[in-house]
Amino acid sequence: MDDLANKFKNKLGFGNDRQNVYGQSSSWHPQYPTQPPLYGQPPPPPPPPNYASQPHSPYAPQQPSPYYPTPQHQYHAGYTNAPPPVPTRPSPAVPAQSSYSDFGEAPSYASVPPPPVAPRPQDNSRYNRQEPSNVPPPMVKSDTRPSVTPQPPDPSVSRSTGSVPQAAVVTGTLYKPGEYPTPDLFPFPLSKHRVLTHPSSFTSAAIQQAIDELGPHSTLYLPPRTRWTVSSTIHLKPHQELATLGYPTEETEIAWLEAEEGCSGNVLKAFDMPGVRIRNVGFDGGREKYGYNKENDCVVQLGGSRGFNQVIDRCIIRHPRQWSCLQAFQGAENIRVTNNRLGPAGYDEDAEDGGHWADGISYAAQNGLVAGNLVEDATDGGIVIFGAPGTLVTSNTIITRTRMGLGAINMVDYGPHDGNYLGTRVINNTIRIEGSYLKIGIGQGPSVWFTPPNDKPREYIRGAVVKRNLITGPAAKDGGQGRAGYGFPVSDVEDWICTENEVSSNVVFGGDMSEMSRDPRHISIGPGPFVKAIPREGQGPKSSEFQHEFVEGPIARLIAIRPGAPRYQVFWPGQIALRIGDSIALQKIRLAFDTDGEVRLRIRTERGDEVLWEAECKNHVRGRHDARLVFEQSSGHLDIVDGAGHVLFDLTPHLIHPLNTAVALSLSDERPHLVLSAIESGSVLWAPTGYEVGYQWSIGFGPLVYQTAPRYTHIFVAGLNPLGQYVVLKSIGHPLVGPIMSWPPDESMWCIVWKSHEVHNQEDDSQSRIIFQGDGNLVIYSGREHGRALWASGSCGRQPPATRLRWTDGEAGQGLLSCMTDEGQAWWSSQGKTVG
């Protein structure tokens, strides 16, 4: 029976009572090891008295004892079932302790239990979603005094909430890069193996020949410190392992596969190959040598409908010539991407060749694991999650250092799983912004990345958990601040959890969104750590759960943000709270709450600051040192309030209270400088310095443009009426207005002061549109009469051309509506064309 047990142990690699794992006799004693020194090293010193009195097991983590080295073993280039030597520089597995000083503060690793291993493949319909914790997220301290650019509350400082006990929340990675536990990755081969020590050439052809000769269920070892040129894609077989001999982890010790200029497609491909393992190998796609090539693909490709149980561990992948370092294709399950180093990848749009971004990891497989990876300077997405239902993404570190990144972790794609992120868990990852600008930390939802469609229903993604992730700046020893656009933006999600995430105080949010459309229906909320889309009517968040720091506002294509001082910025109710002496500054324009109590809009010129507009409010504020200029969250008004919240002065008194619609306040270096807009209707509710648009502006029936006369003596409103006329109305008295108007207007409150043309019948033409064309002509086209032009300003064909359409309050001899040149000359104006 003992012999049978020993045979069974030997088959599994445990060794038996009389032989070690290599089949050699052993008279092991804890103080007198008989194994010969490894690779000619001198005999080891005796172990300390308190050293564990049991032999080192080959199944322990990959850390052979320095006191009991494993025996040297001879290898040849042929086939053998004998294992390779245990590495001299082993891959660390479970760390005993770490200060984590280079990667941010973290708990003692010995006190943190290992995360779960990725689940075995299972039917997606049987997946039970993780339920949210009943413990509330920590509260944060809010600083109500804004900086030059107002910032949302700082979430980096926690405080207790009442008597509810707080659970210990650890944000950021639990393991250093490269140290995520991989207890099932043993330092010996899969069945038969070969060491490619004397190839005919150090090329991909020699590697492919050896792979083909070995066949499935085998390991091919590449000698350490070797470099192999890859002229065509290397294809692995099912259940094959490709690794560097000894499994070293140092960049200078591993074998490198380097793409040649003529290499197209992937460098290594394991598509539809189950059980593949790629370990401790370096890959260079050649971007730095040969530039971008649209004919190439990602460097390493995994996955496919048969690509189950694949592993890539402790590899280095950099410089893809196309879109990604590593792809895990949909259809596969239990692909484990662990402890790898990825990037740099691609260049941002500021590069001379236009950039051509690239991902670090592009992952779409189900029920997998992405853990312990270090992604540096990936210019598109550090880790892009394409649904990947059931996958755990944890303890990854994403760093932007020398190249601007679009997103650190992206969860923005509806395909290829039709929005299914059920059971996808993005937990305890660290995003470090060390030098270059990062546009988005963890983007969640399609509209974060793309412009929402107007002609079809929005696509919603559902089912993920995003918890305990950390966005931080440079390490404390390096000093400085990290610069980002958005931290955890969320849009178009359902059944979603985003809680207990944290942003360090050394990260500053800002940037320029001026490249986005000025259409109020497409403008996005300004930069900040926690922003969330306003739920669309009838399409709320359902059972979603979000931490309380989130500020709501429209979200559309946030990756359009650019680093640097903004030329255009949008604020949502609750985002502005200026004390006396504070201001919001763009590159040229500054909205200031001056020390004399006046609110002024200034522009920076060669002659210094010039006042464009002032609210005439200082008499209402004088002596009130507790006064604040706020964009009221409850009413949508721009008010000056005292310390108790009582309104001292309303800058928008002509608006109904509350507005009961989503509004935004935009500040711009270009005209119009200050605009309050209604999002859904597209109406301009307030523009104290005038309102204007450029070529191709077009609206139909509904949106209005309001202009207030000085001291609010009366209001002008302009818009298309249901008959297809563009009209300007003047108020009688002081009516309160909203984003929409009933037609015909109440004659006791409004009179028509100008209209585009006469209408001889009263037939409905509410489908008509008014367009400011590229030739400088303002034209109304009928919706009822197959697009026939109903009226035109006749301002086309002039030199210099009319480039701007401007609305004013009619003061200083200006027309209420004018077609203007860049120099301010009016080729057409409504001035003098008043009626009745």
Short mmCIF file of C-alpha atoms in Angstrom, two decimals, residues 164-513:
data_model
loop_
_atom_site.label_atom_id
_atom_site.label_comp_id
_atom_site.label_asym_id
_atom_site.label_seq_id
_atom_site.Cartn_x
_atom_site.Cartn_y
_atom_site.Cartn_z
CA VAL A 164 -24.47 53.51 12.39
CA PRO A 165 -21.28 51.44 12.79
CA GLN A 166 -18.82 52.00 9.94
CA ALA A 167 -17.17 49.04 8.26
CA ALA A 168 -13.46 49.35 7.52
CA VAL A 169 -13.26 50.36 3.87
CA VAL A 170 -9.93 49.91 2.12
CA THR A 171 -9.77 51.55 -1.31
CA GLY A 172 -7.20 50.84 -3.98
CA THR A 173 -5.22 47.72 -4.73
CA LEU A 174 -4.75 45.02 -2.12
CA TYR A 175 -1.66 43.62 -3.86
CA LYS A 176 1.30 45.26 -5.51
CA PRO A 177 1.60 44.81 -9.27
CA GLY A 178 2.95 41.34 -9.97
CA GLU A 179 2.04 39.93 -6.54
CA TYR A 180 -1.53 38.74 -7.01
CA PRO A 181 -1.76 35.13 -5.74
CA THR A 182 -1.55 32.46 -8.43
CA PRO A 183 -1.24 29.25 -6.38
CA ASP A 184 -2.23 27.05 -9.32
CA LEU A 185 0.68 28.17 -11.53
CA PHE A 186 3.42 25.71 -10.70
CA PRO A 187 7.11 26.10 -11.68
CA PHE A 188 7.15 23.02 -13.87
CA PRO A 189 5.79 22.19 -17.33
CA LEU A 190 2.56 20.80 -18.63
CA SER A 191 3.36 17.16 -19.43
CA LYS A 192 6.07 16.90 -22.12
CA HIS A 193 8.26 19.87 -22.78
CA ARG A 194 11.20 21.20 -24.74
CA VAL A 195 13.83 23.85 -24.05
CA LEU A 196 14.67 25.68 -27.27
CA THR A 197 18.37 26.12 -26.43
CA HIS A 198 20.05 25.65 -29.82
CA PRO A 199 17.61 26.77 -32.51
CA SER A 200 18.63 27.11 -36.14
CA SER A 201 17.73 30.81 -35.76
CA PHE A 202 16.25 33.04 -33.09
CA THR A 203 13.10 33.67 -35.09
CA SER A 204 9.38 33.07 -34.94
CA ALA A 205 9.85 30.27 -37.50
CA ALA A 206 11.98 28.28 -35.05
CA ILE A 207 9.44 28.81 -32.27
CA GLN A 208 6.52 27.81 -34.49
CA GLN A 209 8.33 24.67 -35.64
CA ALA A 210 8.94 23.62 -32.03
CA ILE A 211 5.32 24.37 -31.10
CA ASP A 212 4.05 22.27 -34.00
CA GLU A 213 6.37 19.38 -33.13
CA LEU A 214 5.38 19.41 -29.46
CA GLY A 215 1.65 19.53 -30.14
CA PRO A 216 -1.08 19.90 -27.50
CA HIS A 217 -0.52 19.35 -23.76
CA SER A 218 3.07 20.52 -23.75
CA THR A 219 5.40 23.33 -22.69
CA LEU A 220 7.94 25.16 -24.82
CA TYR A 221 10.64 26.95 -22.84
CA LEU A 222 12.64 29.80 -24.29
CA PRO A 223 16.06 30.34 -22.70
CA PRO A 224 16.40 33.38 -20.44
CA ARG A 225 17.88 36.60 -21.85
CA THR A 226 17.16 35.61 -25.46
CA ARG A 227 15.56 37.80 -28.11
CA TRP A 228 13.50 36.38 -30.96
CA THR A 229 12.44 38.28 -34.07
CA VAL A 230 8.85 37.68 -35.15
CA SER A 231 8.12 37.98 -38.86
CA SER A 232 4.70 36.29 -38.76
CA THR A 233 2.13 35.39 -36.11
CA ILE A 234 3.03 32.58 -33.70
CA HIS A 235 0.07 30.20 -33.19
CA LEU A 236 -0.26 28.10 -30.05
CA LYS A 237 -1.97 24.71 -29.78
CA PRO A 238 -4.61 23.64 -27.21
CA HIS A 239 -3.27 23.19 -23.68
CA GLN A 240 0.18 24.49 -24.60
CA GLU A 241 2.38 26.64 -22.45
CA LEU A 242 4.94 29.13 -23.72
CA ALA A 243 7.31 30.40 -21.02
CA THR A 244 10.81 31.55 -20.25
CA LEU A 245 12.88 28.75 -18.69
CA GLY A 246 12.92 29.14 -14.92
CA TYR A 247 9.96 31.60 -14.93
CA PRO A 248 12.07 34.70 -14.18
CA THR A 249 10.30 38.02 -13.68
CA GLU A 250 13.07 40.55 -14.29
CA GLU A 251 12.78 42.39 -17.59
CA THR A 252 16.43 41.61 -18.36
CA GLU A 253 15.99 37.88 -17.64
CA ILE A 254 12.88 36.93 -19.59
CA ALA A 255 12.85 35.92 -23.26
CA TRP A 256 11.62 38.61 -25.66
CA LEU A 257 9.53 38.24 -28.82
CA GLU A 258 10.03 41.35 -30.97
CA ALA A 259 7.92 42.05 -34.04
CA GLU A 260 9.67 42.89 -37.29
CA GLU A 261 8.38 45.61 -39.58
CA GLY A 262 6.73 43.11 -41.92
CA CYS A 263 4.88 41.28 -39.14
CA SER A 264 1.15 41.84 -39.63
CA GLY A 265 -1.68 40.63 -37.46
CA ASN A 266 -0.79 39.44 -33.94
CA VAL A 267 2.62 38.61 -32.55
CA LEU A 268 1.12 35.67 -30.63
CA LYS A 269 -2.32 34.17 -31.16
CA ALA A 270 -4.19 31.60 -29.07
CA PHE A 271 -7.68 32.19 -30.43
CA ASP A 272 -10.01 29.21 -29.82
CA MET A 273 -7.18 27.32 -28.07
CA PRO A 274 -8.35 26.04 -24.64
CA GLY A 275 -5.98 25.67 -21.71
CA VAL A 276 -3.22 27.86 -23.13
CA ARG A 277 -0.68 29.36 -20.75
CA ILE A 278 1.67 32.24 -21.59
CA ARG A 279 4.08 32.96 -18.76
CA ASN A 280 7.07 35.19 -18.09
CA VAL A 281 7.63 36.27 -21.71
CA GLY A 282 8.18 39.75 -23.13
CA PHE A 283 6.46 41.07 -26.27
CA ASP A 284 7.34 44.19 -28.25
CA GLY A 285 4.90 45.13 -31.04
CA GLY A 286 7.39 47.46 -32.71
CA ARG A 287 5.48 50.76 -32.59
CA GLU A 288 8.55 52.69 -31.42
CA LYS A 289 10.67 51.32 -34.28
CA TYR A 290 8.22 51.14 -37.16
CA GLY A 291 5.29 53.41 -36.28
CA TYR A 292 1.55 52.80 -36.50
CA ASN A 293 0.22 50.24 -38.99
CA LYS A 294 -3.51 49.85 -39.57
CA GLU A 295 -2.91 46.34 -40.98
CA ASN A 296 -1.66 45.09 -37.62
CA ASP A 297 -3.75 43.79 -34.73
CA CYS A 298 -3.28 43.55 -30.97
CA VAL A 299 0.03 42.05 -29.84
CA VAL A 300 -1.44 39.00 -28.07
CA GLN A 301 -4.90 37.60 -28.76
CA LEU A 302 -6.76 35.16 -26.51
CA GLY A 303 -10.35 33.95 -26.28
CA GLY A 304 -12.83 32.69 -28.83
CA SER A 305 -15.76 30.31 -28.42
CA ARG A 306 -13.42 27.43 -27.50
CA GLY A 307 -10.75 29.43 -25.71
CA PHE A 308 -11.60 28.35 -22.16
CA ASN A 309 -9.27 28.40 -19.14
CA GLN A 310 -6.47 30.41 -20.71
CA VAL A 311 -3.79 32.11 -18.62
CA ILE A 312 -1.32 34.91 -19.30
CA ASP A 313 0.80 35.64 -16.26
CA ARG A 314 3.85 37.81 -15.49
CA CYS A 315 4.41 38.86 -19.09
CA ILE A 316 5.47 42.25 -20.43
CA ILE A 317 3.61 43.58 -23.49
CA ARG A 318 4.39 46.97 -24.98
CA HIS A 319 4.31 49.14 -28.12
CA PRO A 320 1.39 47.68 -30.14
CA ARG A 321 1.32 48.98 -33.71
CA GLN A 322 -2.46 48.90 -33.69
CA TRP A 323 -5.24 49.11 -31.11
CA SER A 324 -4.28 47.01 -28.06
CA CYS A 325 -1.54 45.15 -26.21
CA LEU A 326 -3.75 42.23 -25.20
CA GLN A 327 -7.22 41.12 -26.29
CA ALA A 328 -9.41 38.49 -24.64
CA PHE A 329 -12.13 37.82 -27.22
CA GLN A 330 -15.75 37.13 -26.30
CA GLY A 331 -17.08 33.59 -26.28
CA ALA A 332 -14.43 32.30 -23.91
CA GLU A 333 -14.67 31.79 -20.16
CA ASN A 334 -12.19 31.82 -17.29
CA ILE A 335 -9.39 33.69 -19.03
CA ARG A 336 -7.00 34.85 -16.32
CA VAL A 337 -4.85 37.89 -17.01
CA THR A 338 -2.62 38.26 -13.95
CA ASN A 339 0.52 40.09 -12.85
CA ASN A 340 1.44 41.42 -16.28
CA ARG A 341 3.07 44.73 -17.22
CA LEU A 342 1.46 46.45 -20.19
CA GLY A 343 2.33 49.63 -22.05
CA PRO A 344 3.30 52.10 -23.23
CA ALA A 345 0.58 51.72 -25.83
CA GLY A 346 -0.12 54.18 -28.63
CA TYR A 347 0.09 57.97 -28.60
CA ASP A 348 -2.51 60.61 -27.81
CA GLU A 349 -4.02 63.02 -30.32
CA ASP A 350 -1.27 65.57 -29.74
CA ALA A 351 1.32 63.35 -31.45
CA GLU A 352 2.66 64.43 -34.84
CA ASP A 353 1.05 61.49 -36.66
CA GLY A 354 -2.36 62.11 -35.08
CA GLY A 355 -1.82 59.73 -32.22
CA HIS A 356 -3.63 56.43 -32.87
CA TRP A 357 -4.53 55.42 -29.33
CA ALA A 358 -4.12 51.88 -27.97
CA ASP A 359 -5.45 49.88 -25.00
CA GLY A 360 -3.51 48.01 -22.39
CA ILE A 361 -6.02 45.18 -21.88
CA SER A 362 -9.18 44.72 -24.00
CA TYR A 363 -11.30 42.12 -22.22
CA ALA A 364 -14.63 40.62 -23.34
CA ALA A 365 -14.50 37.02 -22.04
CA GLN A 366 -16.92 35.80 -19.37
CA ASN A 367 -16.31 34.68 -15.78
CA GLY A 368 -12.65 35.58 -15.87
CA LEU A 369 -10.02 37.32 -13.79
CA VAL A 370 -7.98 40.47 -14.48
CA ALA A 371 -5.77 41.07 -11.46
CA GLY A 372 -2.39 42.29 -10.31
CA ASN A 373 -1.53 43.95 -13.60
CA LEU A 374 0.42 47.18 -14.05
CA VAL A 375 -0.70 49.27 -17.04
CA GLU A 376 1.46 52.30 -17.84
CA ASP A 377 0.78 55.02 -20.40
CA ALA A 378 -2.01 53.30 -22.32
CA THR A 379 -3.45 56.15 -24.38
CA ASP A 380 -6.94 54.76 -25.09
CA GLY A 381 -8.13 52.56 -22.22
CA GLY A 382 -5.83 51.09 -19.61
CA ILE A 383 -8.28 48.23 -19.07
CA VAL A 384 -11.33 48.15 -21.35
CA ILE A 385 -14.13 45.86 -20.20
CA PHE A 386 -16.46 44.87 -23.02
CA GLY A 387 -19.27 43.55 -20.82
CA ALA A 388 -17.29 40.51 -19.65
CA PRO A 389 -20.17 39.18 -17.49
CA GLY A 390 -19.03 37.47 -14.29
CA THR A 391 -15.45 38.76 -14.48
CA LEU A 392 -13.50 40.06 -11.49
CA VAL A 393 -11.21 43.04 -12.17
CA THR A 394 -9.18 43.73 -9.05
CA SER A 395 -5.82 44.91 -7.67
CA ASN A 396 -4.75 46.42 -10.98
CA THR A 397 -2.65 49.59 -11.07
CA ILE A 398 -3.09 51.99 -14.00
CA ILE A 399 -0.59 54.85 -14.30
CA THR A 400 -0.51 57.84 -16.64
CA ARG A 401 3.00 59.22 -16.64
CA THR A 402 4.23 60.57 -19.99
CA ARG A 403 1.23 60.14 -22.34
CA MET A 404 -2.28 61.51 -21.99
CA GLY A 405 -4.86 58.78 -21.37
CA LEU A 406 -8.49 58.74 -22.45
CA GLY A 407 -9.63 56.37 -19.70
CA ALA A 408 -8.00 54.23 -17.02
CA ILE A 409 -10.79 51.63 -16.78
CA ASN A 410 -13.56 51.78 -19.38
CA MET A 411 -17.00 50.19 -19.01
CA VAL A 412 -18.66 52.07 -21.85
CA ASP A 413 -19.39 49.56 -24.62
CA TYR A 414 -22.81 48.07 -25.25
CA GLY A 415 -21.36 45.30 -27.40
CA PRO A 416 -20.52 42.50 -27.74
CA HIS A 417 -22.75 41.28 -24.88
CA ASP A 418 -25.73 43.58 -25.60
CA GLY A 419 -25.12 45.65 -22.49
CA ASN A 420 -24.77 42.67 -20.16
CA TYR A 421 -22.27 43.42 -17.36
CA LEU A 422 -24.06 41.13 -14.90
CA GLY A 423 -21.61 40.07 -12.22
CA THR A 424 -18.74 42.15 -13.61
CA ARG A 425 -16.90 43.42 -10.52
CA VAL A 426 -14.39 46.26 -10.66
CA ILE A 427 -13.11 46.34 -7.10
CA ASN A 428 -9.99 47.63 -5.33
CA ASN A 429 -8.04 49.03 -8.27
CA THR A 430 -5.68 52.01 -8.12
CA ILE A 431 -5.45 54.72 -10.78
CA ARG A 432 -2.37 56.89 -10.37
CA ILE A 433 -1.98 60.17 -12.27
CA GLU A 434 1.71 60.96 -12.04
CA GLY A 435 2.53 63.33 -14.88
CA SER A 436 0.33 63.48 -17.93
CA TYR A 437 -3.38 64.30 -18.02
CA LEU A 438 -6.06 61.61 -17.61
CA LYS A 439 -9.44 62.39 -19.14
CA ILE A 440 -11.53 59.75 -17.33
CA GLY A 441 -10.85 57.51 -14.35
CA ILE A 442 -13.49 54.77 -14.50
CA GLY A 443 -16.00 55.54 -17.24
CA GLN A 444 -19.36 53.83 -16.87
CA GLY A 445 -22.00 53.94 -19.60
CA PRO A 446 -22.02 54.57 -23.37
CA SER A 447 -22.67 58.33 -23.27
CA VAL A 448 -19.49 58.85 -21.25
CA TRP A 449 -17.58 57.90 -24.38
CA PHE A 450 -19.95 58.54 -27.27
CA THR A 451 -22.41 61.21 -28.36
CA PRO A 452 -25.92 59.98 -27.49
CA PRO A 453 -28.05 59.22 -30.54
CA ASN A 454 -30.98 61.52 -31.25
CA ASP A 455 -32.73 59.25 -33.76
CA LYS A 456 -32.94 56.01 -31.78
CA PRO A 457 -33.33 54.83 -28.17
CA ARG A 458 -30.28 54.96 -25.94
CA GLU A 459 -28.40 51.77 -25.19
CA TYR A 460 -28.20 50.95 -21.48
CA ILE A 461 -25.65 48.67 -19.84
CA ARG A 462 -26.55 46.79 -16.67
CA GLY A 463 -25.45 44.70 -13.75
CA ALA A 464 -21.90 45.72 -12.69
CA VAL A 465 -20.37 46.53 -9.33
CA VAL A 466 -17.74 49.30 -9.08
CA LYS A 467 -16.45 49.58 -5.51
CA ARG A 468 -13.47 50.65 -3.45
CA ASN A 469 -11.36 51.95 -6.31
CA LEU A 470 -8.89 54.77 -5.73
CA ILE A 471 -7.84 57.65 -7.98
CA THR A 472 -4.70 59.31 -6.66
CA GLY A 473 -1.92 61.62 -7.74
CA PRO A 474 1.86 61.25 -7.51
CA ALA A 475 3.38 59.44 -4.56
CA ALA A 476 3.91 61.61 -1.51
CA LYS A 477 7.70 61.50 -1.90
CA ASP A 478 7.38 62.96 -5.43
CA GLY A 479 4.94 65.73 -4.54
CA GLY A 480 2.75 67.57 -7.01
CA GLN A 481 -0.81 66.96 -8.15
CA GLY A 482 -2.51 64.71 -10.66
CA ARG A 483 -4.66 66.39 -13.31
CA ALA A 484 -7.85 64.75 -14.56
CA GLY A 485 -11.11 65.57 -16.29
CA TYR A 486 -13.61 63.22 -14.67
CA GLY A 487 -13.21 60.63 -11.93
CA PHE A 488 -16.17 58.23 -11.91
CA PRO A 489 -18.63 59.46 -14.57
CA VAL A 490 -21.80 57.38 -14.95
CA SER A 491 -24.49 57.41 -17.64
CA ASP A 492 -26.98 55.03 -19.24
CA VAL A 493 -26.72 52.26 -16.63
CA GLU A 494 -29.28 50.06 -14.91
CA ASP A 495 -29.03 47.78 -11.87
CA TRP A 496 -25.63 49.29 -11.22
CA ILE A 497 -23.60 49.73 -8.03
CA CYS A 498 -20.95 52.44 -7.71
CA THR A 499 -20.09 52.99 -4.05
CA GLU A 500 -17.16 53.40 -1.63
CA ASN A 501 -14.83 54.75 -4.30
CA GLU A 502 -12.35 57.45 -3.35
CA VAL A 503 -10.42 60.33 -4.90
CA SER A 504 -7.30 61.60 -3.14
CA SER A 505 -6.90 65.27 -2.33
CA ASN A 506 -3.82 65.50 -4.60
CA VAL A 507 -5.96 65.12 -7.74
CA VAL A 508 -7.35 68.29 -9.36
CA PHE A 509 -10.22 68.08 -11.83
CA GLY A 510 -10.47 70.54 -14.70
CA GLY A 511 -10.12 70.89 -18.43
CA ASP A 512 -11.55 72.42 -21.57
CA MET A 513 -14.79 71.11 -23.09
#
